[in-house]
Amino acid sequence: GMPPPQDDEQAAEQPAGTAFECSSLADCASCLEHPSCDGWAGGFGCYSTCSYDMNDPQSLNVADVSCYDSTNGGCQAESSDAIDYQICAEQTTCGGCMSTGKSGGGSCLWMANDFEGGNGSGFCTNSAGMMCCPADSCPAETTTEDNAVD
């Protein structure tokens, strides 16, 4: 005879050929090694791809996050970025920042807080990401006497 018709709820839970849940993978290596998944976004987890696809509910849908996949260095890139982030973040001056080398080559980026040049405050980071315009050069260093007025 014929199998009994499935009720809708069961069918919704287990549709034929359900996509693997990339979000169930908790670390970069297991995410990128899985054949269905190729997008690791750090604390945001695992996605099917780093580019947003409106037809793919598992594609990356978070803006402004670093996402690693098989084309941009994957987990190796993630760990060297994490190291570089620490190295760069420890630098508190423009000069110190721009003379600090990153593990993968290149130097840290100085993001000035004030675009007038002013007191030269800002922060040091390893990647501009979505932020505009790291400094090309540092404002002239002030003499130590000037700094003593903190």
C-alpha atoms as a PDB file:
ATOM      1  CA  GLY A   1       0.000   0.000   0.000  1.00  0.00           C
ATOM      2  CA  MET A   2       0.836   3.672  -0.026  1.00  0.00           C
ATOM      3  CA  PRO A   3       2.753   5.195   2.908  1.00  0.00           C
ATOM      4  CA  PRO A   4       0.526   7.463   5.001  1.00  0.00           C
ATOM      5  CA  PRO A   5       0.758  11.141   4.036  1.00  0.00           C
ATOM      6  CA  GLN A   6       3.133  13.061   6.297  1.00  0.00           C
ATOM      7  CA  ASP A   7       1.623  15.791   8.387  1.00  0.00           C
ATOM      8  CA  ASP A   8       2.902  19.247   7.613  1.00  0.00           C
ATOM      9  CA  GLU A   9       4.807  19.734  10.852  1.00  0.00           C
ATOM     10  CA  GLN A  10       7.001  16.710  10.307  1.00  0.00           C
ATOM     11  CA  ALA A  11       7.653  17.704   6.725  1.00  0.00           C
ATOM     12  CA  ALA A  12       8.700  21.212   7.824  1.00  0.00           C
ATOM     13  CA  GLU A  13      11.150  19.793  10.349  1.00  0.00           C
ATOM     14  CA  GLN A  14      12.874  17.427   7.921  1.00  0.00           C
ATOM     15  CA  PRO A  15      12.530  18.705   4.354  1.00  0.00           C
ATOM     16  CA  ALA A  16      14.251  16.571   1.751  1.00  0.00           C
ATOM     17  CA  GLY A  17      17.919  17.491   1.302  1.00  0.00           C
ATOM     18  CA  THR A  18      18.092  19.850   4.250  1.00  0.00           C
ATOM     19  CA  ALA A  19      21.225  21.961   4.128  1.00  0.00           C
ATOM     20  CA  PHE A  20      23.819  21.200   6.786  1.00  0.00           C
ATOM     21  CA  GLU A  21      23.608  23.725   9.652  1.00  0.00           C
ATOM     22  CA  CYS A  22      26.893  25.601   9.359  1.00  0.00           C
ATOM     23  CA  SER A  23      26.069  27.482  12.551  1.00  0.00           C
ATOM     24  CA  SER A  24      26.458  24.233  14.502  1.00  0.00           C
ATOM     25  CA  LEU A  25      30.239  24.310  13.922  1.00  0.00           C
ATOM     26  CA  ALA A  26      31.961  26.076  16.781  1.00  0.00           C
ATOM     27  CA  ASP A  27      35.457  26.739  15.484  1.00  0.00           C
ATOM     28  CA  CYS A  28      37.195  27.974  12.369  1.00  0.00           C
ATOM     29  CA  ALA A  29      38.803  24.697  11.332  1.00  0.00           C
ATOM     30  CA  SER A  30      35.663  22.567  11.520  1.00  0.00           C
ATOM     31  CA  CYS A  31      33.717  25.297   9.714  1.00  0.00           C
ATOM     32  CA  LEU A  32      36.072  25.729   6.769  1.00  0.00           C
ATOM     33  CA  GLU A  33      36.804  22.012   6.467  1.00  0.00           C
ATOM     34  CA  HIS A  34      33.106  21.205   6.069  1.00  0.00           C
ATOM     35  CA  PRO A  35      32.071  20.822   2.410  1.00  0.00           C
ATOM     36  CA  SER A  36      28.888  22.890   2.898  1.00  0.00           C
ATOM     37  CA  CYS A  37      30.460  25.779   4.787  1.00  0.00           C
ATOM     38  CA  ASP A  38      32.997  28.381   3.710  1.00  0.00           C
ATOM     39  CA  GLY A  39      32.610  31.421   5.915  1.00  0.00           C
ATOM     40  CA  TRP A  40      34.037  31.859   9.418  1.00  0.00           C
ATOM     41  CA  ALA A  41      33.223  35.179  11.094  1.00  0.00           C
ATOM     42  CA  GLY A  42      34.960  34.834  14.442  1.00  0.00           C
ATOM     43  CA  GLY A  43      32.548  35.460  17.323  1.00  0.00           C
ATOM     44  CA  PHE A  44      29.617  35.458  14.887  1.00  0.00           C
ATOM     45  CA  GLY A  45      30.263  31.836  13.955  1.00  0.00           C
ATOM     46  CA  CYS A  46      30.136  29.732  10.827  1.00  0.00           C
ATOM     47  CA  TYR A  47      28.288  30.535   7.570  1.00  0.00           C
ATOM     48  CA  SER A  48      27.912  28.897   4.183  1.00  0.00           C
ATOM     49  CA  THR A  49      29.726  31.828   2.552  1.00  0.00           C
ATOM     50  CA  CYS A  50      31.303  35.181   3.453  1.00  0.00           C
ATOM     51  CA  SER A  51      29.202  37.056   0.920  1.00  0.00           C
ATOM     52  CA  TYR A  52      25.554  37.803   1.554  1.00  0.00           C
ATOM     53  CA  ASP A  53      23.161  35.876  -0.676  1.00  0.00           C
ATOM     54  CA  MET A  54      19.457  36.680  -0.268  1.00  0.00           C
ATOM     55  CA  ASN A  55      18.563  33.172  -1.421  1.00  0.00           C
ATOM     56  CA  ASP A  56      20.842  31.507   1.115  1.00  0.00           C
ATOM     57  CA  PRO A  57      19.706  31.860   4.726  1.00  0.00           C
ATOM     58  CA  GLN A  58      23.098  30.583   5.889  1.00  0.00           C
ATOM     59  CA  SER A  59      25.150  33.214   4.066  1.00  0.00           C
ATOM     60  CA  LEU A  60      26.866  35.930   6.111  1.00  0.00           C
ATOM     61  CA  ASN A  61      24.262  38.534   7.064  1.00  0.00           C
ATOM     62  CA  VAL A  62      26.307  40.624   9.494  1.00  0.00           C
ATOM     63  CA  ALA A  63      27.907  43.831   8.211  1.00  0.00           C
ATOM     64  CA  ASP A  64      31.412  45.035   9.035  1.00  0.00           C
ATOM     65  CA  VAL A  65      32.840  41.797  10.399  1.00  0.00           C
ATOM     66  CA  SER A  66      35.969  39.970   9.333  1.00  0.00           C
ATOM     67  CA  CYS A  67      34.995  36.777   7.557  1.00  0.00           C
ATOM     68  CA  TYR A  68      37.500  34.128   6.541  1.00  0.00           C
ATOM     69  CA  ASP A  69      37.064  31.619   3.717  1.00  0.00           C
ATOM     70  CA  SER A  70      39.079  29.435   1.372  1.00  0.00           C
ATOM     71  CA  THR A  71      40.017  32.428  -0.796  1.00  0.00           C
ATOM     72  CA  ASN A  72      41.420  34.848   1.801  1.00  0.00           C
ATOM     73  CA  GLY A  73      43.653  32.694   3.958  1.00  0.00           C
ATOM     74  CA  GLY A  74      41.070  30.986   6.161  1.00  0.00           C
ATOM     75  CA  CYS A  75      41.970  30.045   9.732  1.00  0.00           C
ATOM     76  CA  GLN A  76      45.649  30.849   9.257  1.00  0.00           C
ATOM     77  CA  ALA A  77      44.702  34.405   8.338  1.00  0.00           C
ATOM     78  CA  GLU A  78      42.334  34.609  11.288  1.00  0.00           C
ATOM     79  CA  SER A  79      45.007  33.650  13.792  1.00  0.00           C
ATOM     80  CA  SER A  80      47.643  35.978  12.331  1.00  0.00           C
ATOM     81  CA  ASP A  81      45.075  38.816  12.272  1.00  0.00           C
ATOM     82  CA  ALA A  82      44.328  38.162  15.950  1.00  0.00           C
ATOM     83  CA  ILE A  83      48.048  38.345  16.781  1.00  0.00           C
ATOM     84  CA  ASP A  84      48.491  41.501  14.702  1.00  0.00           C
ATOM     85  CA  TYR A  85      45.482  43.090  16.358  1.00  0.00           C
ATOM     86  CA  GLN A  86      47.138  42.604  19.780  1.00  0.00           C
ATOM     87  CA  ILE A  87      50.548  43.829  18.567  1.00  0.00           C
ATOM     88  CA  CYS A  88      49.061  46.943  16.982  1.00  0.00           C
ATOM     89  CA  ALA A  89      46.590  47.738  19.768  1.00  0.00           C
ATOM     90  CA  GLU A  90      49.474  47.969  22.254  1.00  0.00           C
ATOM     91  CA  GLN A  91      50.940  50.943  20.351  1.00  0.00           C
ATOM     92  CA  THR A  92      49.712  54.268  21.739  1.00  0.00           C
ATOM     93  CA  THR A  93      51.533  56.749  19.499  1.00  0.00           C
ATOM     94  CA  CYS A  94      51.353  57.332  15.778  1.00  0.00           C
ATOM     95  CA  GLY A  95      55.107  56.862  15.330  1.00  0.00           C
ATOM     96  CA  GLY A  96      55.192  53.687  17.396  1.00  0.00           C
ATOM     97  CA  CYS A  97      52.198  52.352  15.533  1.00  0.00           C
ATOM     98  CA  MET A  98      53.445  52.969  12.022  1.00  0.00           C
ATOM     99  CA  SER A  99      56.876  51.529  12.774  1.00  0.00           C
ATOM    100  CA  THR A 100      55.408  48.298  14.179  1.00  0.00           C
ATOM    101  CA  GLY A 101      55.443  45.416  11.718  1.00  0.00           C
ATOM    102  CA  LYS A 102      52.648  42.869  11.427  1.00  0.00           C
ATOM    103  CA  SER A 103      53.266  39.127  11.338  1.00  0.00           C
ATOM    104  CA  GLY A 104      52.121  38.836   7.735  1.00  0.00           C
ATOM    105  CA  GLY A 105      54.086  41.840   6.506  1.00  0.00           C
ATOM    106  CA  GLY A 106      53.135  45.495   6.333  1.00  0.00           C
ATOM    107  CA  SER A 107      52.835  47.752   9.343  1.00  0.00           C
ATOM    108  CA  CYS A 108      50.101  48.681  11.768  1.00  0.00           C
ATOM    109  CA  LEU A 109      47.651  51.433  10.811  1.00  0.00           C
ATOM    110  CA  TRP A 110      47.162  54.631  12.806  1.00  0.00           C
ATOM    111  CA  MET A 111      43.566  55.864  12.878  1.00  0.00           C
ATOM    112  CA  ALA A 112      43.599  59.494  14.008  1.00  0.00           C
ATOM    113  CA  ASN A 113      40.652  60.572  16.155  1.00  0.00           C
ATOM    114  CA  ASP A 114      40.804  64.169  15.065  1.00  0.00           C
ATOM    115  CA  PHE A 115      41.224  65.004  11.441  1.00  0.00           C
ATOM    116  CA  GLU A 116      42.677  68.477  12.135  1.00  0.00           C
ATOM    117  CA  GLY A 117      45.943  66.904  13.255  1.00  0.00           C
ATOM    118  CA  GLY A 118      45.454  68.542  16.655  1.00  0.00           C
ATOM    119  CA  ASN A 119      46.998  66.628  19.527  1.00  0.00           C
ATOM    120  CA  GLY A 120      47.628  63.550  17.414  1.00  0.00           C
ATOM    121  CA  SER A 121      45.391  61.275  19.441  1.00  0.00           C
ATOM    122  CA  GLY A 122      44.035  58.129  17.861  1.00  0.00           C
ATOM    123  CA  PHE A 123      44.414  54.380  18.004  1.00  0.00           C
ATOM    124  CA  CYS A 124      46.495  51.740  16.345  1.00  0.00           C
ATOM    125  CA  THR A 125      44.969  48.763  14.566  1.00  0.00           C
ATOM    126  CA  ASN A 126      45.907  46.038  12.105  1.00  0.00           C
ATOM    127  CA  SER A 127      43.190  46.572   9.514  1.00  0.00           C
ATOM    128  CA  ALA A 128      41.113  49.550   8.455  1.00  0.00           C
ATOM    129  CA  GLY A 129      38.117  47.311   7.750  1.00  0.00           C
ATOM    130  CA  MET A 130      35.139  49.535   7.031  1.00  0.00           C
ATOM    131  CA  MET A 131      36.692  52.569   8.716  1.00  0.00           C
ATOM    132  CA  CYS A 132      38.022  55.369   6.581  1.00  0.00           C
ATOM    133  CA  CYS A 133      41.474  56.448   6.035  1.00  0.00           C
ATOM    134  CA  PRO A 134      44.398  55.407   8.205  1.00  0.00           C
ATOM    135  CA  ALA A 135      47.032  58.164   8.526  1.00  0.00           C
ATOM    136  CA  ASP A 136      49.613  58.374   5.736  1.00  0.00           C
ATOM    137  CA  SER A 137      52.143  60.001   8.021  1.00  0.00           C
ATOM    138  CA  CYS A 138      52.367  61.121  11.610  1.00  0.00           C
ATOM    139  CA  PRO A 139      52.036  64.724  12.771  1.00  0.00           C
ATOM    140  CA  ALA A 140      55.424  66.174  13.733  1.00  0.00           C
ATOM    141  CA  GLU A 141      56.414  64.875  17.142  1.00  0.00           C
ATOM    142  CA  THR A 142      56.055  67.508  19.835  1.00  0.00           C
ATOM    143  CA  THR A 143      58.995  68.037  22.187  1.00  0.00           C
ATOM    144  CA  THR A 144      59.025  66.419  25.609  1.00  0.00           C
ATOM    145  CA  GLU A 145      58.442  69.772  27.340  1.00  0.00           C
ATOM    146  CA  ASP A 146      55.107  70.120  25.538  1.00  0.00           C
ATOM    147  CA  ASN A 147      54.052  66.636  26.598  1.00  0.00           C
ATOM    148  CA  ALA A 148      54.838  67.245  30.259  1.00  0.00           C
ATOM    149  CA  VAL A 149      51.737  69.469  30.560  1.00  0.00           C
ATOM    150  CA  ASP A 150      49.474  66.398  30.712  1.00  0.00           C
END
